[in-house]
Short mmCIF file of C-alpha atoms in Angstrom, two decimals:
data_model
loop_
_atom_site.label_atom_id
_atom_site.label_comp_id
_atom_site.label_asym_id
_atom_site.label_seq_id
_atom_site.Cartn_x
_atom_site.Cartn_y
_atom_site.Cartn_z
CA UNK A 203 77.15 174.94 78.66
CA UNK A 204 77.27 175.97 75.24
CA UNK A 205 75.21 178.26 72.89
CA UNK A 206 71.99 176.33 71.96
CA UNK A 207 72.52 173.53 74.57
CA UNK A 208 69.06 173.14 76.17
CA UNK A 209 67.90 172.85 80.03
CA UNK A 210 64.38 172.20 81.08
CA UNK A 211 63.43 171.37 84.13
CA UNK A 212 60.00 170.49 85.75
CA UNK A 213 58.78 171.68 89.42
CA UNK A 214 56.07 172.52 91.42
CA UNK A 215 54.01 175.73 90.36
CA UNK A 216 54.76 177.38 93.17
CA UNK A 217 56.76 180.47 93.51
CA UNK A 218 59.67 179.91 95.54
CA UNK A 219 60.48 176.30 93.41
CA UNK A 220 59.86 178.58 90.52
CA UNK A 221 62.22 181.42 92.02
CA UNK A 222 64.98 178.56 92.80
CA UNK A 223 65.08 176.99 89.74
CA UNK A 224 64.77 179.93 87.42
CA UNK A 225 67.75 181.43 89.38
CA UNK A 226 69.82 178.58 89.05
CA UNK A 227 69.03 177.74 85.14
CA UNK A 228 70.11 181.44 84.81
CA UNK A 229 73.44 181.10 86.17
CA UNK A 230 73.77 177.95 83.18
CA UNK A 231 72.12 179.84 80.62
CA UNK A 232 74.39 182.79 80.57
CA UNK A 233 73.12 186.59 80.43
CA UNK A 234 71.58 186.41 76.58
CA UNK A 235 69.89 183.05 77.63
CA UNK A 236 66.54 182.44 76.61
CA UNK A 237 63.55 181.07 78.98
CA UNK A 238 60.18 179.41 78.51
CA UNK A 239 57.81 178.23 80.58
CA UNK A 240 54.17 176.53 80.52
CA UNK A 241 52.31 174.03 82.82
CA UNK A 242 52.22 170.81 82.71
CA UNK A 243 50.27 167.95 84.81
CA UNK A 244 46.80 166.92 85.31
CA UNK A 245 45.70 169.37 87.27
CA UNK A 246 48.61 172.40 86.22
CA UNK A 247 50.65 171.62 89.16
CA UNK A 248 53.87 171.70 87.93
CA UNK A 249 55.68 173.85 85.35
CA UNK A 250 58.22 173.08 82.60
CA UNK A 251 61.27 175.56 82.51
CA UNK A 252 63.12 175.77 79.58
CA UNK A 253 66.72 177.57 79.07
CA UNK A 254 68.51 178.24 76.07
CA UNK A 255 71.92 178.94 76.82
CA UNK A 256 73.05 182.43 74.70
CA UNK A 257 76.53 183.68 74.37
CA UNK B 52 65.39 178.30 56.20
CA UNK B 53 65.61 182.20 56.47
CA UNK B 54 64.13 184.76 58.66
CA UNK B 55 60.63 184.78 60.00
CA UNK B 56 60.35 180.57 59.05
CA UNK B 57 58.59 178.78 61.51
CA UNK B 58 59.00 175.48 62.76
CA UNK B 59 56.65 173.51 65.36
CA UNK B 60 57.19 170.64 67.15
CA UNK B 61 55.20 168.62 70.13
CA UNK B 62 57.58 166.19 71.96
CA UNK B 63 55.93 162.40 71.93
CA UNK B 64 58.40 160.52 72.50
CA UNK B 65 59.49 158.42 75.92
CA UNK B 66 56.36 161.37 77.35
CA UNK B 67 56.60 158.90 80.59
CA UNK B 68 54.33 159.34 83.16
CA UNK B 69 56.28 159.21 86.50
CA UNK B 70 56.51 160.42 90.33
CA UNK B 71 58.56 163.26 91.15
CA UNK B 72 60.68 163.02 94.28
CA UNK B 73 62.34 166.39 95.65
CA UNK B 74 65.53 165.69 96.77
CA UNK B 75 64.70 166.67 99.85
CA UNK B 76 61.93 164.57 102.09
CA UNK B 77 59.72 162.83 99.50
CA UNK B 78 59.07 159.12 99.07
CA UNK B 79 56.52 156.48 98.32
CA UNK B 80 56.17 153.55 100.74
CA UNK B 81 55.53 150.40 99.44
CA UNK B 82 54.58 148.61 102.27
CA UNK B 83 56.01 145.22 103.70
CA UNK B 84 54.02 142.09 102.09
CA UNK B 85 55.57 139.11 101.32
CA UNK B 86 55.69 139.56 97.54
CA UNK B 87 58.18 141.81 97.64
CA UNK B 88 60.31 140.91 100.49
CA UNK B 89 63.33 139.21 99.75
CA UNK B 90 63.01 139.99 95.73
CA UNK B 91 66.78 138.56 95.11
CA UNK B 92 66.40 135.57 96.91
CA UNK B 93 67.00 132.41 94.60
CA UNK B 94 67.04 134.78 91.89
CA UNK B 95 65.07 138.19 90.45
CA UNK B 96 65.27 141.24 88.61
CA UNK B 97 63.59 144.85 89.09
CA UNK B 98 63.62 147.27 86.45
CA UNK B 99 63.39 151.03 86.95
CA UNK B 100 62.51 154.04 84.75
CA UNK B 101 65.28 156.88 86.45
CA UNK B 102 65.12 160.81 84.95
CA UNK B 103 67.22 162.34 87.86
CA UNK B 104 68.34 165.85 87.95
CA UNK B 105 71.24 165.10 90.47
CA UNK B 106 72.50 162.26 93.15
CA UNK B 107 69.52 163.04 94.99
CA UNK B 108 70.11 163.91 99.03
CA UNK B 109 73.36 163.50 100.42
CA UNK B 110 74.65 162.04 96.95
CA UNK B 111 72.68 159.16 97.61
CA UNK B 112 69.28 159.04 96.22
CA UNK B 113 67.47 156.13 96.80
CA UNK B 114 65.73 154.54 93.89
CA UNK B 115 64.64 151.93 96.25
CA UNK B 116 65.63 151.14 99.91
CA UNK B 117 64.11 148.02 102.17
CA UNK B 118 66.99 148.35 104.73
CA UNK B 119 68.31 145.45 103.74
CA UNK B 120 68.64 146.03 100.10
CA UNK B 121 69.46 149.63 99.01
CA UNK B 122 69.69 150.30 95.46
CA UNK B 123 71.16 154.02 94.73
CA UNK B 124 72.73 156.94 93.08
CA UNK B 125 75.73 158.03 94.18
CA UNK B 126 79.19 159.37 92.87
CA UNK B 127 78.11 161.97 90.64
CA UNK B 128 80.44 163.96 88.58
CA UNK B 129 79.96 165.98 85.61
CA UNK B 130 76.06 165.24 85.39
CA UNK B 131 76.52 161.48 85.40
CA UNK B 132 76.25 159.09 88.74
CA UNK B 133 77.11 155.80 89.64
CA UNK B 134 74.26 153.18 90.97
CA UNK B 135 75.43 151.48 93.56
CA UNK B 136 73.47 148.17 95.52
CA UNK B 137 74.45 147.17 98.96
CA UNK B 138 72.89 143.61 100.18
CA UNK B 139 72.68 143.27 103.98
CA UNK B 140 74.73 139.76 105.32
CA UNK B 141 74.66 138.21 108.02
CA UNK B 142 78.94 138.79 108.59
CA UNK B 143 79.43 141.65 106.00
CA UNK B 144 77.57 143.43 103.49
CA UNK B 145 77.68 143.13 100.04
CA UNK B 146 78.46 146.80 98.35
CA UNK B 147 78.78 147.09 94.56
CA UNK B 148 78.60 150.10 92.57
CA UNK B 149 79.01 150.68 88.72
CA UNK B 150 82.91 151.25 88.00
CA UNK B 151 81.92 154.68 86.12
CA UNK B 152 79.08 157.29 86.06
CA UNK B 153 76.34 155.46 84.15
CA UNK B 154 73.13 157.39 84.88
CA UNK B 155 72.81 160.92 82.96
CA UNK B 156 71.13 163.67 84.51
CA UNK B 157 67.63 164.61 83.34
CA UNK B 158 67.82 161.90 80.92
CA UNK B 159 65.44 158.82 81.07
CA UNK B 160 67.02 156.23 81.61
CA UNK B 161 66.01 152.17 82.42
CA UNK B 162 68.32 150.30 84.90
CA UNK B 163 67.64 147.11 85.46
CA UNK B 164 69.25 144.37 88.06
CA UNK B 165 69.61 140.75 88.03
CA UNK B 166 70.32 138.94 91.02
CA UNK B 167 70.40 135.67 93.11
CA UNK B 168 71.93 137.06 97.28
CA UNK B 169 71.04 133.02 97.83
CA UNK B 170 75.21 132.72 97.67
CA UNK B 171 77.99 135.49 98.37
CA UNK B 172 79.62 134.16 95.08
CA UNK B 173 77.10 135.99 93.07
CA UNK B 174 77.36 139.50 92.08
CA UNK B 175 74.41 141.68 90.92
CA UNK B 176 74.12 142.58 86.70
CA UNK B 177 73.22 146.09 86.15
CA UNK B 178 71.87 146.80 82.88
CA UNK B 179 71.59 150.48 82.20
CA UNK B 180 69.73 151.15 78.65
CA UNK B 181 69.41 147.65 77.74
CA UNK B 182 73.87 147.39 78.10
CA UNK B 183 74.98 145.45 80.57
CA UNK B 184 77.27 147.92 82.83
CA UNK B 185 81.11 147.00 84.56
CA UNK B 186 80.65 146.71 88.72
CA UNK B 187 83.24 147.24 90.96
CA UNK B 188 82.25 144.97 94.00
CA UNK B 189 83.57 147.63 96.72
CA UNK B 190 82.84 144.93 99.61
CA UNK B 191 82.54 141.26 99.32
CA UNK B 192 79.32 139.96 100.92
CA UNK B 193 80.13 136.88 103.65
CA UNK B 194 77.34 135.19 105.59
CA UNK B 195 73.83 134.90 104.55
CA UNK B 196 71.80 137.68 102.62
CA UNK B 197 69.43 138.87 105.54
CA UNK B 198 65.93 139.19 104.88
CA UNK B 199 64.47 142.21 104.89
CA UNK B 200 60.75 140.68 105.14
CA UNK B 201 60.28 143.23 108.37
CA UNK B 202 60.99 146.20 106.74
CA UNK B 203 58.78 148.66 104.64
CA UNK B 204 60.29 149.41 101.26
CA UNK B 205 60.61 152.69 99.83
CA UNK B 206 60.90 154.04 96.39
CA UNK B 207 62.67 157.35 96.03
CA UNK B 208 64.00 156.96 99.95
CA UNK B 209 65.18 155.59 102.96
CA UNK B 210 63.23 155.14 105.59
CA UNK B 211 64.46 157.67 107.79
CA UNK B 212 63.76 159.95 104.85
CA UNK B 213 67.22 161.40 104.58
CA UNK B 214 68.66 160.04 101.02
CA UNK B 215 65.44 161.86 98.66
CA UNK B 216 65.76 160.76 95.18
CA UNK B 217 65.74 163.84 93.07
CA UNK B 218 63.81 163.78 89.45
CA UNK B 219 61.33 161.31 88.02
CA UNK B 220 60.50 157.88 88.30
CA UNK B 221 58.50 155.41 86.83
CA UNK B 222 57.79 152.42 85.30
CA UNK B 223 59.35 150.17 88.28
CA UNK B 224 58.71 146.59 87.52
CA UNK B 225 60.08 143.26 89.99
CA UNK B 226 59.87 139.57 89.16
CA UNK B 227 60.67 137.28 91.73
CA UNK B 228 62.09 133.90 91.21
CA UNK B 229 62.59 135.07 86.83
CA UNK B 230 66.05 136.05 85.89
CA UNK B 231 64.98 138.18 82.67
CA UNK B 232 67.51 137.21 79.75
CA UNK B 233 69.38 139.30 77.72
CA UNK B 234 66.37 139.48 75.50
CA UNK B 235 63.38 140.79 77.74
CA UNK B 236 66.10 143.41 79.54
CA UNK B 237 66.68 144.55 75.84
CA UNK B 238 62.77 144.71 75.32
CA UNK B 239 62.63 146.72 78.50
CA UNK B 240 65.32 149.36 77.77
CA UNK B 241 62.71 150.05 74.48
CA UNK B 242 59.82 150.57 76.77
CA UNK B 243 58.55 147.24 74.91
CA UNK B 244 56.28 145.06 77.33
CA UNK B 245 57.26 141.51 78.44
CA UNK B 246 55.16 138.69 80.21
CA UNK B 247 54.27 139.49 83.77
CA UNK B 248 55.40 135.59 84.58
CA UNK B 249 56.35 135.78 88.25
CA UNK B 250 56.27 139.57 87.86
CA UNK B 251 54.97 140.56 91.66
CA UNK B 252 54.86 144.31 91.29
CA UNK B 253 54.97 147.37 88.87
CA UNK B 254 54.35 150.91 89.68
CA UNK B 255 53.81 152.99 86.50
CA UNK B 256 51.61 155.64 87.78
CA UNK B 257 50.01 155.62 84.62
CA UNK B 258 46.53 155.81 86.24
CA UNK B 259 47.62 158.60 88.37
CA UNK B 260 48.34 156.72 91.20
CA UNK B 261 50.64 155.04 93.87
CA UNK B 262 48.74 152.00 92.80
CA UNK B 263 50.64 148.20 92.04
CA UNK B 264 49.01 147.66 88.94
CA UNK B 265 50.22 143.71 89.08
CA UNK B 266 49.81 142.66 92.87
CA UNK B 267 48.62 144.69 95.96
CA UNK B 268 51.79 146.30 96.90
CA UNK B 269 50.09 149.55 96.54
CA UNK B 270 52.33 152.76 96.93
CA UNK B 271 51.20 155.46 99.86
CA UNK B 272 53.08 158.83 98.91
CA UNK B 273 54.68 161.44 101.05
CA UNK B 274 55.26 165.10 98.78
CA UNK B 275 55.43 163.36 95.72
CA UNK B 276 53.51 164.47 92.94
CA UNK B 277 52.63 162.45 89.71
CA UNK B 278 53.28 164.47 85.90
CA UNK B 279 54.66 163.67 82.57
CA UNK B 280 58.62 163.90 82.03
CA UNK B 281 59.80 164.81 78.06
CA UNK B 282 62.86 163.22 77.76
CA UNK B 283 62.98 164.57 74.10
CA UNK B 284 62.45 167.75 74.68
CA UNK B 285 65.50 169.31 75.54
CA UNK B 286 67.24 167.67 72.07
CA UNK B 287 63.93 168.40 70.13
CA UNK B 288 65.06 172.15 70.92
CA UNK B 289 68.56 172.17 70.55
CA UNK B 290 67.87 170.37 67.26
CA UNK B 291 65.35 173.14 66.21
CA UNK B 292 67.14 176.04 67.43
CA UNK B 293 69.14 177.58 64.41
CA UNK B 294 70.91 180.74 66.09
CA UNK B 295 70.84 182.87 68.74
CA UNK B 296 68.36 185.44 66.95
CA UNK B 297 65.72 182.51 67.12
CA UNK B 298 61.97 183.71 69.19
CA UNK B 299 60.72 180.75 70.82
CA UNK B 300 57.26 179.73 72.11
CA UNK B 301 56.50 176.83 74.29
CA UNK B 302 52.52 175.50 75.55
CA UNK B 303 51.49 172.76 77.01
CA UNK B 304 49.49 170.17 74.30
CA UNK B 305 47.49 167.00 74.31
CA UNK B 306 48.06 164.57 76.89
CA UNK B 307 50.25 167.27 78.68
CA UNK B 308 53.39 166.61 75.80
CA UNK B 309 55.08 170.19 75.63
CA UNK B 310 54.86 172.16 72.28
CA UNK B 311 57.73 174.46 71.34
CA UNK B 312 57.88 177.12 68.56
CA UNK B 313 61.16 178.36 67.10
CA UNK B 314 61.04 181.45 64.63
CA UNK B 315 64.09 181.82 63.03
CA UNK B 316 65.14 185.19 63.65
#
């Protein structure tokens, strides 16, 4: 991955999903990369995770 | 732009509506009835709505699977995997799969098949995006196609729940006895509507729920959840993002469409 190429991701709002797939998007988005997150679904239960790779 | 600009954008586009499969157990039955058994015979097509993060379990997530007809990821490399179909004969099985990696991960994408199994000198077309894709037929079929009328079908799954689809789906559409031209698979790759002539079931989840929203081949789920998928909004951001100074914001809007906020730094 380059800098500014773009990962999101949706899972359940639940922490261990969370914990996995921030953890993994981390390893893509390098040490400077940049993370966002907000709910999404009819009822909140899921989350989208966003990762801006950083050089 | 300089310093301290703003820019806001809310992602609209391809905003599909799907089920999310895990990669790891889920599935949604689709039960047995005669509508859909046999959806190749004499000639059909199914068209699917794919966004999948991987090959799914085992590198071979089913997007559907009636034991006699499996239709599935597999072969991935570099983000990309192959679909491959395997038709159950009565001597051997017919096994094609797409010559190279044709589905993207985390990308929506439409794949749609055309098929008659009535005689083992047809071959499936895959149409991935509205293109019509190369197969490499990895076994010739001989025999008869073997019904699959006794077997429950499964969307995102096999039956013994050991191939998971991982990622979204939606959208899933099958017409029995209609061989869509070039034209309507076209129309579906845009997320354009066509008639429902001979269409026997489509699962769009728009309602949130399982339910066939043509015939009565009503989904019953196991750990899959229904949500809204952004295609765009991965390349809405990259698009946006200027440099690596940028502050970003993200919230959830209308209609559960994802907002993002870039200030350029």
């Amino acid at each position: 991955m380059a800098a500014g190429d773009v990962e999101v991701r949706i899972v359940n709002a639940v922490v261990a999903d969370i914990d996995t797939a921030v953890t993994a998007m981390r390893v893509t988005a390098g040490a400077n990369g940049k993370f966002m997150i907000t709910s999404i679904g009819p009822e909140s239960q899921q989350v989208v995770i966003i990762a801006i790779t950083e050089a | 732009m300089a310093a301290g600009d703003v820019k806001v954008g809310i992602t609209t586009n391809k905003a599909l509506k799907c089920a999310i499969f895990d990669g790891v157990d889920d599935y949604i039955s689709v039960g047995s009835a005669t509508a859909i058994d046999n959806i190749f015979s004499n000639g059909g097509s199914v068209s699917f709505w794919v966004n999948a993060r991987n090959g799914g379990e085992g590198d071979s997530g089913r997007i559907y699977d009636k034991s006699n007809l499996i239709i599935r990821l597999t072969g991935t490399v570099a983000g990309k995997s192959k679909i491959s179909i395997t038709r159950v004969h009565s001597v051997t099985s017919g096994i094609w799969t797409s010559t190279a990696t044709e589905v993207t991960n985390n990308q929506w994408t439409n794949i749609i098949i055309v098929y008659d199994d009535s005689s083992v000198d047809n071959n499936p077309a895959v149409y991935v995006n509205g293109t019509a894709i190369a197969m490499t037929e990895t076994q010739a079929p001989a025999g008869t196609a073997s019904s699959d009328a006794a077997a429950t079908g499964y969307l995102g799954n096999n039956s013994a729940t050991t191939a998971t689809f991982f990622g979204g789906m939606t959208n899933i559409k099958f017409y029995k006895f209609r061989v869509l031209t070039s034209t309507e698979i076209s129309q579906l790759a845009q997320g354009l509507k066509i008639d429902t002539f001979k269409q026997v079931a489509e699962w769009n989840f728009q309602n949130g729920t399982y339910q066939d929203s043509i015939g009565t081949n009503h989904g019953t789920n196991s750990g899959t959840t229904i949500t809204i998928m952004d295609s765009d909004l991965a390349k809405n951001i990259k698009a946006q993002r200027v440099g690596a100074n940028d502050k970003w914001l993200v919230f959830k809007s209308n209609d559960n469409q994802v907002g993002h906020i870039e200030i350029e730094g």
